[in-house]
Short mmCIF file of C-alpha atoms and ligand atoms in Angstrom, two decimals:
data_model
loop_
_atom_site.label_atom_id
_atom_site.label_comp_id
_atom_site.label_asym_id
_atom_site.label_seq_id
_atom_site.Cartn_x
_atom_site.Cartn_y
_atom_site.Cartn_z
CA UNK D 19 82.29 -35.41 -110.10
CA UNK D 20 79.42 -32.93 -109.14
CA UNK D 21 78.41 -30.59 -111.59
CA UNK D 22 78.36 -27.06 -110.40
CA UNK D 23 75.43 -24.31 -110.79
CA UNK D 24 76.06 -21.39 -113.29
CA UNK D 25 75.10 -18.26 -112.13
CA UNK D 26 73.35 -16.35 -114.73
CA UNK D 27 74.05 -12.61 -115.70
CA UNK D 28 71.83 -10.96 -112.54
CA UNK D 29 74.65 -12.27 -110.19
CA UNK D 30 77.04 -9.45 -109.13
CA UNK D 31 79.78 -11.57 -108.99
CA UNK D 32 80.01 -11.69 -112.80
CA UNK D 33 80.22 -7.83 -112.18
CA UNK D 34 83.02 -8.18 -110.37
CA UNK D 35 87.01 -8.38 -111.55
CA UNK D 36 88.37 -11.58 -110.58
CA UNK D 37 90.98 -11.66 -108.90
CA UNK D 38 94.40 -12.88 -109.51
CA UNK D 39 95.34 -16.54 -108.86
CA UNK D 40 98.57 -16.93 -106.53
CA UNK D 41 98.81 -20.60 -105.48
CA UNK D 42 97.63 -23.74 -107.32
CA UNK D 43 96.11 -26.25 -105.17
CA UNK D 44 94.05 -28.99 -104.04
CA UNK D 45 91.11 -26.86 -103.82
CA UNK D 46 91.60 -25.32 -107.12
CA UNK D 47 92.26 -28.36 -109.17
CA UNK D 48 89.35 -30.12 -108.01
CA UNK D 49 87.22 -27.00 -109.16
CA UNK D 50 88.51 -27.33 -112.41
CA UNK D 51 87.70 -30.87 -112.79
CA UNK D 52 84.52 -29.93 -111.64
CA UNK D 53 83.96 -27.03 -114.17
CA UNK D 54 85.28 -29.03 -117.19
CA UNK D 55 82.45 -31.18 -116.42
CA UNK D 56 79.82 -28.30 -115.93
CA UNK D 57 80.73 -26.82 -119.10
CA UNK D 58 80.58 -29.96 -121.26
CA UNK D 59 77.26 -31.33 -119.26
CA UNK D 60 75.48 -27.41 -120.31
CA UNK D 61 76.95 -27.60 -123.83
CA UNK D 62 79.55 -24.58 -123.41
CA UNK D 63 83.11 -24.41 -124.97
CA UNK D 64 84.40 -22.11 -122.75
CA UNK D 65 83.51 -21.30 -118.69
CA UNK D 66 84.50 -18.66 -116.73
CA UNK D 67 85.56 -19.15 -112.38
CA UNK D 68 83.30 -16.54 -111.75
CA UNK D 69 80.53 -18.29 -112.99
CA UNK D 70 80.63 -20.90 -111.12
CA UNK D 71 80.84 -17.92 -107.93
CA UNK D 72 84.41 -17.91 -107.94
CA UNK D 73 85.58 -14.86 -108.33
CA UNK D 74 89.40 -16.11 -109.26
CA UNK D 75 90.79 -15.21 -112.50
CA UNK D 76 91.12 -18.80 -114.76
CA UNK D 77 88.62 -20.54 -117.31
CA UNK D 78 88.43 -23.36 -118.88
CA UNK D 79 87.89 -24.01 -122.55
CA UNK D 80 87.63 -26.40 -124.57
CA UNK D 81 90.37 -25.83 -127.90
CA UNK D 82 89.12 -28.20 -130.27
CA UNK D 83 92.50 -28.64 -131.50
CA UNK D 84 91.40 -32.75 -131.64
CA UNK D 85 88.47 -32.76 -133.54
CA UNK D 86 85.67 -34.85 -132.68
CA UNK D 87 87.05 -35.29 -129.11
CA UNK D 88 86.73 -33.30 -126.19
CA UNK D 89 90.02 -31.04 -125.53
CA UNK D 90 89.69 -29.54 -122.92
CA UNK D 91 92.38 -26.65 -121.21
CA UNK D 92 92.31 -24.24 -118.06
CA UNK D 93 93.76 -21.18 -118.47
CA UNK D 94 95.11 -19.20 -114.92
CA UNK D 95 95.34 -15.55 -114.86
CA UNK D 96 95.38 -15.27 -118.69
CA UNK D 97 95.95 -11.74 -120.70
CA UNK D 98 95.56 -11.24 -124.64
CA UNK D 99 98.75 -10.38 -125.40
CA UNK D 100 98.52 -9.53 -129.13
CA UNK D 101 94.98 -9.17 -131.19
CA UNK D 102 94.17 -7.92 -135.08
CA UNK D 103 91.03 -7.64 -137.33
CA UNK D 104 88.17 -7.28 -136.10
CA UNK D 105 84.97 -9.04 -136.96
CA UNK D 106 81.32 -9.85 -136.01
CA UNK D 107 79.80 -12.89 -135.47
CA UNK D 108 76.90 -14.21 -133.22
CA UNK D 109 77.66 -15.08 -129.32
CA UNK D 110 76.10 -16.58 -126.73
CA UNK D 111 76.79 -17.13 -122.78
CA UNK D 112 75.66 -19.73 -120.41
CA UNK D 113 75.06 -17.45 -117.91
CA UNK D 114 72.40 -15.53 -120.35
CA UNK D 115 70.90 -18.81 -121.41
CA UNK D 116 69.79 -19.23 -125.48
CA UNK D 117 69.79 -15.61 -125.98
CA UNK D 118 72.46 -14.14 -129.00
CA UNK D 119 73.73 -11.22 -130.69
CA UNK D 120 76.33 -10.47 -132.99
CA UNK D 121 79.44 -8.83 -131.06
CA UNK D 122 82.32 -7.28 -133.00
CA UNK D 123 85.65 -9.43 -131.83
CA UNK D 124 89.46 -9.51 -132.94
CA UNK D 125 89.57 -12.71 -135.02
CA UNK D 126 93.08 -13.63 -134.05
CA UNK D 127 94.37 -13.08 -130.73
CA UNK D 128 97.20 -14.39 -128.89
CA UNK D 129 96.62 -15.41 -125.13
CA UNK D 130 99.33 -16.26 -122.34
CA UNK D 131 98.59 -17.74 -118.78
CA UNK D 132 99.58 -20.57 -116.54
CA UNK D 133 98.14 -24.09 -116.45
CA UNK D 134 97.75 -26.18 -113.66
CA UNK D 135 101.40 -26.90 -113.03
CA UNK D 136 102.41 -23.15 -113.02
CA UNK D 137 104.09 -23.33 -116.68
CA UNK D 138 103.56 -20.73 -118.93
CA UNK D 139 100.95 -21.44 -121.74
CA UNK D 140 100.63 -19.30 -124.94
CA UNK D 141 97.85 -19.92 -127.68
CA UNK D 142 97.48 -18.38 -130.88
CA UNK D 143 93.86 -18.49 -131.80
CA UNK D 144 91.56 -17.57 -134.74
CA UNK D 145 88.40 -17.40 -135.14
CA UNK D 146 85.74 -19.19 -133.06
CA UNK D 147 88.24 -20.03 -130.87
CA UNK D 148 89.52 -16.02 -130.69
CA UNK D 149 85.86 -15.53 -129.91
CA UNK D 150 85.89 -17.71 -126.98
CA UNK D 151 89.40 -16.69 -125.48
CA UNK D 152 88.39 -12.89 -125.67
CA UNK D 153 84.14 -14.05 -124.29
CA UNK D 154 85.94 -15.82 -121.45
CA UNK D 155 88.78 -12.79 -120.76
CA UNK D 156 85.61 -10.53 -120.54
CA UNK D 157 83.99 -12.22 -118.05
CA UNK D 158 87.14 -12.27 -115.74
CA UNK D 159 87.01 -8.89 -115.94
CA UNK D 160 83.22 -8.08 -115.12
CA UNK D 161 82.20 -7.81 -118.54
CA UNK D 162 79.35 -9.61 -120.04
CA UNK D 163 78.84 -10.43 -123.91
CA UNK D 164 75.96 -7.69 -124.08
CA UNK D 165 78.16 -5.14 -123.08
CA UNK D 166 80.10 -5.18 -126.29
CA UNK D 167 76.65 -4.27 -128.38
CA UNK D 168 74.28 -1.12 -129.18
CA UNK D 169 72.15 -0.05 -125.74
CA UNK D 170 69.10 -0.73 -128.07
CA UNK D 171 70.30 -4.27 -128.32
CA UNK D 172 71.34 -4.36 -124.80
CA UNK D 173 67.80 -3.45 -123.75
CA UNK D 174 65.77 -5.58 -125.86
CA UNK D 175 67.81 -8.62 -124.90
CA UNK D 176 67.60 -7.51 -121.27
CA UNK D 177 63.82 -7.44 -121.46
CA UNK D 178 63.99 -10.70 -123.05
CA UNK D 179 66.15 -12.55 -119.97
CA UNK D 180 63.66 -10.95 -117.59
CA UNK D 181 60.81 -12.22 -118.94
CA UNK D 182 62.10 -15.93 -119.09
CA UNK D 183 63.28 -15.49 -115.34
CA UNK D 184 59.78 -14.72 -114.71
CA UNK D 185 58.23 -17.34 -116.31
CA UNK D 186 60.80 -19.75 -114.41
CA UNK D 187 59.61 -18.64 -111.46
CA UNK D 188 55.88 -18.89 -112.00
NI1 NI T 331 79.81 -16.47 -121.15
#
């Protein structure tokens, strides 16, 4: 299976909403073969359509539910449909590669979507995992990790991605 590129955060398509998904196909199965593979092969627990330039509202994510072994599960047009306490903890992205911050997060949520079948799903999550469901909801919705902390933050971090795109292009 190939693997996929990630776009990183200067692509406007993680700016955009995603957009709902209405029929499950061929085409759509096959990506998220594709992007369970992408994520594991970059490290990730959790990856977003729209970075992978789809801008269709499902991710995949791995639940850990069997330890030790790879779990994976794709989520289609998912909403958090009950969330309490919040909490910070550090985050990363793989879109804004090895840079982290410490973004306050509910640390139980409850998510419903579809899986590839069209059956309703529903996952109660706490946690690390509640981290990753709400990191992955954000980015369906345009919203990156850095969004969620202090513009001082923001900037620095900014400055920071900038500077390593540079020197990757020298
Ligand atoms: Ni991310």
């Amino acid at each position: 299976m190939p693997l996929l590129k990630i776009v990183n955060c200067m692509d406007p398509v993680l700016r955009k909403k995603c957009l709902k998904v209405k029929n499950i196909d061929e085409t759509l199965i096959n990506l998220t073969d594709n992007m369970i593979e992408t994520m594991y092969n970059a490290s990730g627990l959790g990856l977003a359509a729209n970075q992978v330039g789809v801008s269709s509202d499902f991710f995949v994510i791995d639940v850990g539910i069997e330890k030790e072994k790879r779990d994976p599960v794709i989520i289609i047009n998912p909403v958090i449909s009950a969330s309490e306490e919040k909490v910070i903890a550090e985050e990363g992205c793989l879109s804004i590669p090895e840079l982290f911050a410490n973004v306050k997060r509910s640390q139980r949520v409850e998510v419903k979507g579809y899986d590839l079948k069209g059956n309703e799903l529903r996952y109660e999550a706490e946690g690390f995992l509640a981290r990753a469901f709400q990191h992955e909801m954000d980015h369906l919705n345009g919203v990156l990790f850095w969004d969620n902390i202090s513009k001082v933050k923001r900037d620095m971090l900014q400055r920071k991605f900038k500077k390593k795109l540079k020197e990757l292009e020298v």
